mmCIF file of C-alpha atoms in Angstrom:
data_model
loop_
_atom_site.group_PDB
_atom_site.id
_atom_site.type_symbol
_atom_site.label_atom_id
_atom_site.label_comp_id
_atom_site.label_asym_id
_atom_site.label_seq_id
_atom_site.Cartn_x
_atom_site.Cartn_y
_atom_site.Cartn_z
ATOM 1 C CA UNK A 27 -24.165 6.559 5.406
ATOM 2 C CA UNK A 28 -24.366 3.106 6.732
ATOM 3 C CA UNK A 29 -22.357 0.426 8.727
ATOM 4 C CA UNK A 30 -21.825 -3.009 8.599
ATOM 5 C CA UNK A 31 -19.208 -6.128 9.540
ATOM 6 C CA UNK A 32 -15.645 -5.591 7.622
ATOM 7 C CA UNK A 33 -16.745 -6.143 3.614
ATOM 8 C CA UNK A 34 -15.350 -8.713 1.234
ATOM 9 C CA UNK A 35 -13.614 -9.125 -2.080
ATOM 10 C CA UNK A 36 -12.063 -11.197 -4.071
ATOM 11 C CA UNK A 37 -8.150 -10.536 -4.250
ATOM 12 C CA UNK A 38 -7.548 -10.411 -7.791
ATOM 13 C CA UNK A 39 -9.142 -12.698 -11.059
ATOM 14 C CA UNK A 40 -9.459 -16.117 -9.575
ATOM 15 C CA UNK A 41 -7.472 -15.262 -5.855
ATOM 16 C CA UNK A 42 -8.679 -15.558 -2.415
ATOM 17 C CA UNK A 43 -11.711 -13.585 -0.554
ATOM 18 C CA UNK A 44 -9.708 -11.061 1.801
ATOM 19 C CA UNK A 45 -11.311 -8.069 3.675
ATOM 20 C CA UNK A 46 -11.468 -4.965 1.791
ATOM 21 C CA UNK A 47 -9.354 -3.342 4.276
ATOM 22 C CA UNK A 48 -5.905 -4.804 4.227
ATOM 23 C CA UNK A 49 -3.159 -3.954 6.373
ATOM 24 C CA UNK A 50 0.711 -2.599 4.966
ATOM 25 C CA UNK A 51 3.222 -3.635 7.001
ATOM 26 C CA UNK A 52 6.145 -1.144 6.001
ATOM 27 C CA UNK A 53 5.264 -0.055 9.703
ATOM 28 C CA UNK A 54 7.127 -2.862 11.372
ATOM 29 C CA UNK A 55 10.433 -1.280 10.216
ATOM 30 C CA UNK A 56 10.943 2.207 11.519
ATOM 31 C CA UNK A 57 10.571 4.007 8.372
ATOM 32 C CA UNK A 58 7.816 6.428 9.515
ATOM 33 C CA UNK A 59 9.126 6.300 13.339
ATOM 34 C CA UNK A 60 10.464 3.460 16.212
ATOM 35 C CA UNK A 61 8.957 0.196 15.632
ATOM 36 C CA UNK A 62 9.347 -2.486 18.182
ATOM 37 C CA UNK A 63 8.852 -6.277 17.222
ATOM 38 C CA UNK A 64 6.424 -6.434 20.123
ATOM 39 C CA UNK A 65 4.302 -3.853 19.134
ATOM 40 C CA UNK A 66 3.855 -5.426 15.266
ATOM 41 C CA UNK A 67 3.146 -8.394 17.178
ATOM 42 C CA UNK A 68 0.152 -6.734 18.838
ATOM 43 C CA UNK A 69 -0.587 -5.060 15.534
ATOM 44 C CA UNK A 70 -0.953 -8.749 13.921
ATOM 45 C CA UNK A 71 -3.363 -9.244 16.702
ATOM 46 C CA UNK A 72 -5.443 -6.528 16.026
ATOM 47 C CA UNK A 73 -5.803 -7.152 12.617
ATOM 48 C CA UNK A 74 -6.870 -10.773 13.590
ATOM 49 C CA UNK A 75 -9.578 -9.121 15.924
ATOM 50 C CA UNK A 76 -10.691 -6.678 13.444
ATOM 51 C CA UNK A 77 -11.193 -9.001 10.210
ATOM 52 C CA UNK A 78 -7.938 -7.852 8.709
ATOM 53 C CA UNK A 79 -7.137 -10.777 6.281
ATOM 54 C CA UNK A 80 -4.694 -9.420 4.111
ATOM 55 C CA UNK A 81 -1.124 -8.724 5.387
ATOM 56 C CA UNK A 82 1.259 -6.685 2.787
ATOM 57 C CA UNK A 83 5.019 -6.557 3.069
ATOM 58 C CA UNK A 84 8.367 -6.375 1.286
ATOM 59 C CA UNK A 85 12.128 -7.878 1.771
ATOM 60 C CA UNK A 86 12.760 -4.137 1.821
ATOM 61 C CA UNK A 87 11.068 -3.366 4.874
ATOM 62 C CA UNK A 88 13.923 -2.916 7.453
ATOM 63 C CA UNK A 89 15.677 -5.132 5.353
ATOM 64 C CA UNK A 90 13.621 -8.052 6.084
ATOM 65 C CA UNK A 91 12.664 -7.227 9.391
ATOM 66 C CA UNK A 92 9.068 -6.796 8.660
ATOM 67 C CA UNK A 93 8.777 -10.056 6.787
ATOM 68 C CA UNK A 94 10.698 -11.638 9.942
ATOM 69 C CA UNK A 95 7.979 -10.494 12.435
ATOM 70 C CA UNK A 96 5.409 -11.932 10.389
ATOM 71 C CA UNK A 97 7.251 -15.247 10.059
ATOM 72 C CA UNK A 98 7.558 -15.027 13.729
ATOM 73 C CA UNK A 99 3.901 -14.314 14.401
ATOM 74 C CA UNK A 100 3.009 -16.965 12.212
ATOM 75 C CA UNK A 101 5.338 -19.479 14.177
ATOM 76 C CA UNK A 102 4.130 -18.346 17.744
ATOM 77 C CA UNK A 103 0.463 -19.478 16.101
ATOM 78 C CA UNK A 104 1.961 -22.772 15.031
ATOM 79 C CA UNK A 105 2.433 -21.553 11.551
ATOM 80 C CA UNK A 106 -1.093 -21.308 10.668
ATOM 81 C CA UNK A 107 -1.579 -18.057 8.728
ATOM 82 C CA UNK A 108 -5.001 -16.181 8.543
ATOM 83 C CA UNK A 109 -3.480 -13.896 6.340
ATOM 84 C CA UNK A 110 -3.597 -14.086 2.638
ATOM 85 C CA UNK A 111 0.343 -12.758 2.518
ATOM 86 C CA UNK A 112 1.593 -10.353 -0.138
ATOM 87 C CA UNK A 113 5.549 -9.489 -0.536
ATOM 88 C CA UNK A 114 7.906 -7.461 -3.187
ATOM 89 C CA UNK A 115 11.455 -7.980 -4.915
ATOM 90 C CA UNK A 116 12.917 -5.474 -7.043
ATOM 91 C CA UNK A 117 14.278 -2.350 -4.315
ATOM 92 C CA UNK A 118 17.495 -3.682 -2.955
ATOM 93 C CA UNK A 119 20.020 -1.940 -0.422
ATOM 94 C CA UNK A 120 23.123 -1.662 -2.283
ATOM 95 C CA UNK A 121 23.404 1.412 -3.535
ATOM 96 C CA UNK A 122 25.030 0.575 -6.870
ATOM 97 C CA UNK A 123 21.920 -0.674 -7.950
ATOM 98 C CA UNK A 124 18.796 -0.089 -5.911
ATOM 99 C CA UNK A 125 16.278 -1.829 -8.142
ATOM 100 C CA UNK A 126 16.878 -5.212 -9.748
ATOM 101 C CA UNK A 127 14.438 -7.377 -11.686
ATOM 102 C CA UNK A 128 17.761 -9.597 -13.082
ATOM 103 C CA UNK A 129 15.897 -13.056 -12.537
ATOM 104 C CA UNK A 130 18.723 -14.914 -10.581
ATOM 105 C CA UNK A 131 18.621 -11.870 -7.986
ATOM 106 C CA UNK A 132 14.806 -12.171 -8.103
ATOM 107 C CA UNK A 133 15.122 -16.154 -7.380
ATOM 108 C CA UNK A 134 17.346 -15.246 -4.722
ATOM 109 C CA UNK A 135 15.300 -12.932 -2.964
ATOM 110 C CA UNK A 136 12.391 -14.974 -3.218
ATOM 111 C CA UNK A 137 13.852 -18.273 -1.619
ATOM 112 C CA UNK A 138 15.015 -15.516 1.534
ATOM 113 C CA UNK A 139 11.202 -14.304 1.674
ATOM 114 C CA UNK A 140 9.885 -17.756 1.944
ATOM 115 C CA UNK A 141 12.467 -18.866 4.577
ATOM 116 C CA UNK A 142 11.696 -15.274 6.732
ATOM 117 C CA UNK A 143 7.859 -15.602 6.251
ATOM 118 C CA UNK A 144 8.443 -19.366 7.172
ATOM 119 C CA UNK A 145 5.602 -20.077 4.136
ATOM 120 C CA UNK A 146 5.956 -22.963 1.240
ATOM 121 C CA UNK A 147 4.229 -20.223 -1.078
ATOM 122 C CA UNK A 148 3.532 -16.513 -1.226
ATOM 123 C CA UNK A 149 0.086 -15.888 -1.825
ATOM 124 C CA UNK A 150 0.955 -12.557 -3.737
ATOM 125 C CA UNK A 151 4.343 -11.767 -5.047
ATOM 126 C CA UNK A 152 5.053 -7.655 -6.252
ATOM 127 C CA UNK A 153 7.653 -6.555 -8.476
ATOM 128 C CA UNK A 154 8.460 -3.739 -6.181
ATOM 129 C CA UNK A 155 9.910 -1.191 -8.823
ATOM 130 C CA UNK A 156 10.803 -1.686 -12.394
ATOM 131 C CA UNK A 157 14.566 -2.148 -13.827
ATOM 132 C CA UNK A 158 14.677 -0.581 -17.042
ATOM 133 C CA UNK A 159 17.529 -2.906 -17.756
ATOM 134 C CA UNK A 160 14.804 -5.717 -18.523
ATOM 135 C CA UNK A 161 11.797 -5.701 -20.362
ATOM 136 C CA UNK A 162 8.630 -6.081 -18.386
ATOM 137 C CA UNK A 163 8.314 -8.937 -20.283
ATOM 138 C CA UNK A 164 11.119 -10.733 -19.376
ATOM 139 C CA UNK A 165 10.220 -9.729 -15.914
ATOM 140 C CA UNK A 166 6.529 -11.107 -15.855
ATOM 141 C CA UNK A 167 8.096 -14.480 -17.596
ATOM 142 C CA UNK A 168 10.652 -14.496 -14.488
ATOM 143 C CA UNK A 169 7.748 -14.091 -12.026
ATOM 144 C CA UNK A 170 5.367 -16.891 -14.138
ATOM 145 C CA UNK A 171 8.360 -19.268 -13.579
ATOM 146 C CA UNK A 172 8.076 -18.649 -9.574
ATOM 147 C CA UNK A 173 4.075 -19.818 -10.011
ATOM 148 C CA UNK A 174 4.813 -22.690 -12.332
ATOM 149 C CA UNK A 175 7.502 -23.826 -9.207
ATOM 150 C CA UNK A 176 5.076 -23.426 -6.306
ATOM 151 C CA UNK A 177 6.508 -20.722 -4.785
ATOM 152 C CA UNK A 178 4.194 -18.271 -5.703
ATOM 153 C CA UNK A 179 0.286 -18.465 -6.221
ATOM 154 C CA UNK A 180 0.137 -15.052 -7.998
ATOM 155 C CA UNK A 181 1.817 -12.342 -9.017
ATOM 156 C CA UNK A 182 1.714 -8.463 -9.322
ATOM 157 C CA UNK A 183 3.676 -5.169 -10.025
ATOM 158 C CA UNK A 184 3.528 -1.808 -7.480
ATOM 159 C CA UNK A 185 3.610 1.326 -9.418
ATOM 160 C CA UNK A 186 3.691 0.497 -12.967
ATOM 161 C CA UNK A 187 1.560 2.487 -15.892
ATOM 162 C CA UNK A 188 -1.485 1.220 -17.540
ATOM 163 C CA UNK A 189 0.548 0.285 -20.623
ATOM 164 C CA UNK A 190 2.918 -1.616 -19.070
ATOM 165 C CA UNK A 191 0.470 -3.600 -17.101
ATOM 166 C CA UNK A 192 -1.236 -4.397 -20.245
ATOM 167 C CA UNK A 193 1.949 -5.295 -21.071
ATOM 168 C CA UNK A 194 2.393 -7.699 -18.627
ATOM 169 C CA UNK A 195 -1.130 -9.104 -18.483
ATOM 170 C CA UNK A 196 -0.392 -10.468 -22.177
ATOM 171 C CA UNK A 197 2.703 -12.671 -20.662
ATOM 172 C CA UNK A 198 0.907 -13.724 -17.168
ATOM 173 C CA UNK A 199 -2.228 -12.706 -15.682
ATOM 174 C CA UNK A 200 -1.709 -9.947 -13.261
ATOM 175 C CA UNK A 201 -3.490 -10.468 -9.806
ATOM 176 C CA UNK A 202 -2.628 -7.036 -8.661
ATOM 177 C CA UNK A 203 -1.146 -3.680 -8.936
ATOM 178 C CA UNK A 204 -0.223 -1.132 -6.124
ATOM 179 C CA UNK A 205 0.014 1.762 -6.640
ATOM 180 C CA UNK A 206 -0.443 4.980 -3.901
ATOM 181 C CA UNK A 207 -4.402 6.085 -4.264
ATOM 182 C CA UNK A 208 -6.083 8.179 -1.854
ATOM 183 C CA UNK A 209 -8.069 11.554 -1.848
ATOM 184 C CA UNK A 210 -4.800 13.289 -2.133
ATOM 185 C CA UNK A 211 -3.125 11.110 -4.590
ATOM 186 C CA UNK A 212 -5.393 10.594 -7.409
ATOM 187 C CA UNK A 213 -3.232 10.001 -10.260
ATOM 188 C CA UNK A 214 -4.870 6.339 -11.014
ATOM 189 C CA UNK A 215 -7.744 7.601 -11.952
ATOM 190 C CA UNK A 216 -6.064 8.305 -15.245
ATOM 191 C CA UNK A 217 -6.157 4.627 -16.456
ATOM 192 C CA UNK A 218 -4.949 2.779 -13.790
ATOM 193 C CA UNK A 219 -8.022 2.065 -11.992
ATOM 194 C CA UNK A 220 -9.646 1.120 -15.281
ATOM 195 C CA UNK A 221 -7.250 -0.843 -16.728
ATOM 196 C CA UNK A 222 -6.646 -2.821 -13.677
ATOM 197 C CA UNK A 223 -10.975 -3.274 -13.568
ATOM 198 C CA UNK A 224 -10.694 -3.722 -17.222
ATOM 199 C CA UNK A 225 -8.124 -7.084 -16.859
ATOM 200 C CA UNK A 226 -9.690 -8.425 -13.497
ATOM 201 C CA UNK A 227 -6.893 -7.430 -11.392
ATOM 202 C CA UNK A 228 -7.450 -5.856 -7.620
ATOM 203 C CA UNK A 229 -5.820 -1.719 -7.476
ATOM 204 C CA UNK A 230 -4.136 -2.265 -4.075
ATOM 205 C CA UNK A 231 -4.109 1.305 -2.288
ATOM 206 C CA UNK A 232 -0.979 2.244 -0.055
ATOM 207 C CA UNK A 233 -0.907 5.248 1.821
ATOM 208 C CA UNK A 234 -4.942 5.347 1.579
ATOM 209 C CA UNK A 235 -4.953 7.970 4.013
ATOM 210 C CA UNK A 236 -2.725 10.560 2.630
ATOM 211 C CA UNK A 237 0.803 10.034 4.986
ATOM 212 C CA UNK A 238 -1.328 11.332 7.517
ATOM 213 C CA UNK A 239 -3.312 14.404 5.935
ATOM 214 C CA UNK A 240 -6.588 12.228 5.647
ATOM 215 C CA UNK A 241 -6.594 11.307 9.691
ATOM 216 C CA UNK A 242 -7.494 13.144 12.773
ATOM 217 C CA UNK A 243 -4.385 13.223 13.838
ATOM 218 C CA UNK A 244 -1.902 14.388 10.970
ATOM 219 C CA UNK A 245 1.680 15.042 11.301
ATOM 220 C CA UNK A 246 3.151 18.218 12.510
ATOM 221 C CA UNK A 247 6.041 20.005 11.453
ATOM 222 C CA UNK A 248 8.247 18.746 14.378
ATOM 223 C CA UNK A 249 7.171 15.399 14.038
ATOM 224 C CA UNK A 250 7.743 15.492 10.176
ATOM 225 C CA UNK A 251 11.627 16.554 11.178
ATOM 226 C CA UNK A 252 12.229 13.220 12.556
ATOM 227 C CA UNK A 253 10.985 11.249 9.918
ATOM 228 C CA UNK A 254 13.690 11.778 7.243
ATOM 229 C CA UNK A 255 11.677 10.383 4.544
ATOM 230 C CA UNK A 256 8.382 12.548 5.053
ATOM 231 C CA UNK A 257 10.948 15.830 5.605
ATOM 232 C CA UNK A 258 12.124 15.201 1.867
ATOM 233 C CA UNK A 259 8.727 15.362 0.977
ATOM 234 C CA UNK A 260 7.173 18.279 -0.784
ATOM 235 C CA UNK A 261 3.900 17.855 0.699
ATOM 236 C CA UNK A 262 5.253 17.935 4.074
ATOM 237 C CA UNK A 263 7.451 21.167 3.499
ATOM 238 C CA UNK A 264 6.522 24.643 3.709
ATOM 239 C CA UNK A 265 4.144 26.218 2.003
ATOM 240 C CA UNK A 266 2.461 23.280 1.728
ATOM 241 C CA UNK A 267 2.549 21.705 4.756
ATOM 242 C CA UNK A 268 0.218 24.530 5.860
ATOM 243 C CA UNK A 269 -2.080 24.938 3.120
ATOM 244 C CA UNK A 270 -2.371 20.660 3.475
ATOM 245 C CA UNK A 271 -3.187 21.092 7.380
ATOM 246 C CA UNK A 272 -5.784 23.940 6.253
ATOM 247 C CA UNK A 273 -7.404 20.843 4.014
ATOM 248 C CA UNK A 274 -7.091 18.479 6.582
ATOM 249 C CA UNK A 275 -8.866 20.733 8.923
ATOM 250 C CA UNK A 276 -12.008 21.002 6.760
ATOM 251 C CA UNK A 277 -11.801 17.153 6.318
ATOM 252 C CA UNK A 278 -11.916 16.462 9.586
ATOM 253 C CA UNK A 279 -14.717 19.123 10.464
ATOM 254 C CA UNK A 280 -16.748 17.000 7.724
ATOM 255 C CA UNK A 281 -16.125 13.446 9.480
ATOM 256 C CA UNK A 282 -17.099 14.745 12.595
ATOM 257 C CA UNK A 283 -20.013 15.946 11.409
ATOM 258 C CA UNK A 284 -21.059 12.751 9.714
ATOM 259 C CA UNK A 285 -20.098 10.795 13.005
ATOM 260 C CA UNK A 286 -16.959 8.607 12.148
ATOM 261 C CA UNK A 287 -12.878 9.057 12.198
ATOM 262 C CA UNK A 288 -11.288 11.341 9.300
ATOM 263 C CA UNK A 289 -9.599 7.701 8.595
ATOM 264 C CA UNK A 290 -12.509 6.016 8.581
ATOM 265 C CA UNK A 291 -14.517 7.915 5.883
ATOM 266 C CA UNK A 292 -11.107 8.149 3.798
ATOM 267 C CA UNK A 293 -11.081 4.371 3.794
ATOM 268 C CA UNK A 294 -14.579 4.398 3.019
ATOM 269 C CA UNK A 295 -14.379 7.070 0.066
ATOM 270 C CA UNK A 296 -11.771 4.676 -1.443
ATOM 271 C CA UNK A 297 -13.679 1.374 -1.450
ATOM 272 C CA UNK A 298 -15.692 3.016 -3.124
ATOM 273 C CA UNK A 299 -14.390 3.575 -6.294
ATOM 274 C CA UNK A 300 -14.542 0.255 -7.722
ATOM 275 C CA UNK A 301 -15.061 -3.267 -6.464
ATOM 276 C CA UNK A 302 -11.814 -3.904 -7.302
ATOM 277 C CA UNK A 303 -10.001 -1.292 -5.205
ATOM 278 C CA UNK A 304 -8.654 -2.893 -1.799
ATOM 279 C CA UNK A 305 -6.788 -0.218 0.417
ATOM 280 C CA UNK A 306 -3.741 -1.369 2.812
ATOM 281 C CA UNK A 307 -3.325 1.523 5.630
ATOM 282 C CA UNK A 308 -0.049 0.808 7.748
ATOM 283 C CA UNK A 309 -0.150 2.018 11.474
ATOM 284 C CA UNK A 310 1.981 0.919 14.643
ATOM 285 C CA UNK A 311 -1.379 1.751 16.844
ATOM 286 C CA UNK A 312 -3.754 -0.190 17.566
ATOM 287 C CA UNK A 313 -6.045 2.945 18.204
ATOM 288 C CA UNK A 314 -5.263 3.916 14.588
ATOM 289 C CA UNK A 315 -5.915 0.498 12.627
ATOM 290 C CA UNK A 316 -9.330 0.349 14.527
ATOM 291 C CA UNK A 317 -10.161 3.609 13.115
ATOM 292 C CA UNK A 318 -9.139 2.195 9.088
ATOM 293 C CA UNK A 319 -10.727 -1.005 9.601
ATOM 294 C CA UNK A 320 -14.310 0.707 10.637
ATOM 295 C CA UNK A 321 -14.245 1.837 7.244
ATOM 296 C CA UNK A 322 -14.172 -1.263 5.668
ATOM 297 C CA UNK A 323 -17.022 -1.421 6.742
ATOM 298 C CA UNK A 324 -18.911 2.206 6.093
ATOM 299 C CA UNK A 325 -21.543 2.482 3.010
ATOM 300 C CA UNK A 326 -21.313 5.874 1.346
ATOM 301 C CA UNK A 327 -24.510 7.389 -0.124
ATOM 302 C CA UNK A 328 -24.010 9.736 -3.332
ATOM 303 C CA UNK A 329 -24.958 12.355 -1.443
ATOM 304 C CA UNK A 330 -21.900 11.567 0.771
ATOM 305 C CA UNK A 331 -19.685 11.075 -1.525
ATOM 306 C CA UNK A 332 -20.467 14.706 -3.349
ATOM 307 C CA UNK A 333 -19.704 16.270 0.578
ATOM 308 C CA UNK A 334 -16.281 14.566 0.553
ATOM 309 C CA UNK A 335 -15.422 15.573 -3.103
ATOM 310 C CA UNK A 336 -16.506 19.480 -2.331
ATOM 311 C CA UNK A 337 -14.174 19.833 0.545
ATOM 312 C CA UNK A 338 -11.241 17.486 -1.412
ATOM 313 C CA UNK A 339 -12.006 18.263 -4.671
ATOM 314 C CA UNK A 340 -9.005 17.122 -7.227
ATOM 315 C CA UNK A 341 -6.445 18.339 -7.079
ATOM 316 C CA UNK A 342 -6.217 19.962 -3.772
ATOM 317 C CA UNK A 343 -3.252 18.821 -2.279
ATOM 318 C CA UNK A 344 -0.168 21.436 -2.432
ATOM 319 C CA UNK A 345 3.020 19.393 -3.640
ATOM 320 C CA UNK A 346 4.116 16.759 -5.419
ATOM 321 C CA UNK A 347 3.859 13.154 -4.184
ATOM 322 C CA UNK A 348 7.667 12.489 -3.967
ATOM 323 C CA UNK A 349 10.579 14.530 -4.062
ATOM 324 C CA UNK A 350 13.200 14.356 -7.606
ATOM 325 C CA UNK A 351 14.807 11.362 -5.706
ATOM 326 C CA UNK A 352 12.134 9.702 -4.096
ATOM 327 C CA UNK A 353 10.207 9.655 -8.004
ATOM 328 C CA UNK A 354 13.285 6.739 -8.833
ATOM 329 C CA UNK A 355 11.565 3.878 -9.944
ATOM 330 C CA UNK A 356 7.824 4.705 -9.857
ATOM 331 C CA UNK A 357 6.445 4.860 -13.540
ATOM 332 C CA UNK A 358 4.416 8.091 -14.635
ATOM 333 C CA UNK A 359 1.921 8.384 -17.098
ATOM 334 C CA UNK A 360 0.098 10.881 -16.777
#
């Protein structure tokens, strides 16, 4: 194993250079806990410090809080943005229809981005979740009309099967795709992370470390009852909370032993399984990002990756991803 400066790659077919470590900013609302606008302020700093070049968001995110902070950040700097800047349309907070790809709601929701970002152009612009009431078609076609105005300099889709991003690729080229990836969510590995290498777009990883589960520090049962999305989570419930921890034990028994963070060689393990794949971990500590961003910039042997795989070999992790409810909108294939 070696270590090196934060590495490099290029964000999609033709996009920008951004560090392979990005950061996901779902953190600045207080989805996974309290988030304070002052403390995603000092975040934004430490990613600045650390080589973090690549910010990731969505009007979602405490219903536009998290896209305000940026916006704020960026004016306190006098609007100069060392962040290639990624957002998502397509989850909404009405509850009579919580996704929506109808292209006058998408136009709307863009036009609110740009004015909370306080940008003339998204650098990278998500379909957040498909609506089955339009074909992805018709939804790529919506999203080329957003780069043909200037607002947007590329586009992508978050959880979306390998068909359908084939799909879309045939309309407009595809920068992007997110889609959860990790060494306990390994699902892409089923097409996605080929087809996306296959078409030139970048696999953008969220929740590279596992919710927790892939850190030295993973969430305990009474911490897990005060996050009401992680206590819908099977993963997070008994019997598999414990049998998880048990796993996470053993991971971080091997990190110590090869000298680095649990996070760190998680991040690590993922950048290494393509050129293509960029994680975003989302923290509100400062302690925490430092730990993902070191392994931006960790070089795995083969020798280290086979350790890794023969404590988290596939399939390990007790539980489904999401719950019945929390599987609305995501696209399985596999």
């Amino acid at each position: 194993m070696k270590h090196s400066d934060m590495k490099h790659r290029v964000l999609g077919q033709n996009g920008p250079t951004v560090s392979v470590v990005g950061y996901g900013a779902m953190s600045f609302s207080d989805f996974y806990g309290p988030a304070t606008d002052d403390g995603s302020m000092r975040i934004l700093d430490a990613c600045v410090e650390l080589g973090i070049t690549h910010i990731d968001t969505a009007n979602v995110y405490g219903n536009g809080r998290s896209e305000t902070v940026i916006g704020e950040w960026l004016k306190r700097r006098g609007g100069q943005a060392p962040f290639t800047i990624a957002t998502k349309v397509g989850i909404t907070s009405d509850p009579d229809q919580r996704l929506n790809n109808d292209p006058a709601h998408m136009k709307e929701a863009l036009e609110a981005s740009l004015r909370r970002l306080g940008v003339e152009a998204i650098d990278l612009y998500y379909v957040h979740r498909r609506d089955t009431r339009f074909e992805i078609e018709e939804v790529t076609q919506t999203m080329a009309e957003f780069v043909k105005a200037g607002k947007v300099k590329a586009i992508g889709f978050s959880e979306i099967a390998p068909s359908s991003l084939r799909r879309a690729n045939a309309v407009h080229p595809i920068a992007a795709v997110q889609s959860e990836y990790s060494l306990s969510t390994r699902a892409p590995e089923l097409g996605l992370v080929q087809t996306c290498a296959g078409i030139g777009a970048s696999l953008v990883a969220f929740s590279p470390v596992g919710r927790g589960l892939l850190t030295d520090r993973p969430h305990q049962a009474h911490a897990i009852e005060k996050m009401p999305w992680m206590r819908a989570n099977p993963r997070f419930n008994p019997p598999n909370l414990a049998a998880n921890l048990e796993y996470n034990r053993k991971f971080r028994d091997l990190a110590a032993d090869m000298g680095v963070a649990a996070a760190s060689l998680a991040i690590a393990w993922l950048t290494h399984q393509g050129d293509h794949v960029l994680p975003i971990p989302g923290t509100r500590s400062v302690e925490h990002l430092a730990e993902v961003a070191a392994g931006g910039g960790i070089s795995l042997s083969a020798e280290d990756l086979a350790r890794i795989e023969a404590v988290l070999p596939v399939g390990w992790t007790h539980g489904d991803r999401y719950s019945v409810g929390q599987w609305t909108g995501p696209e399985r294939f596999c």
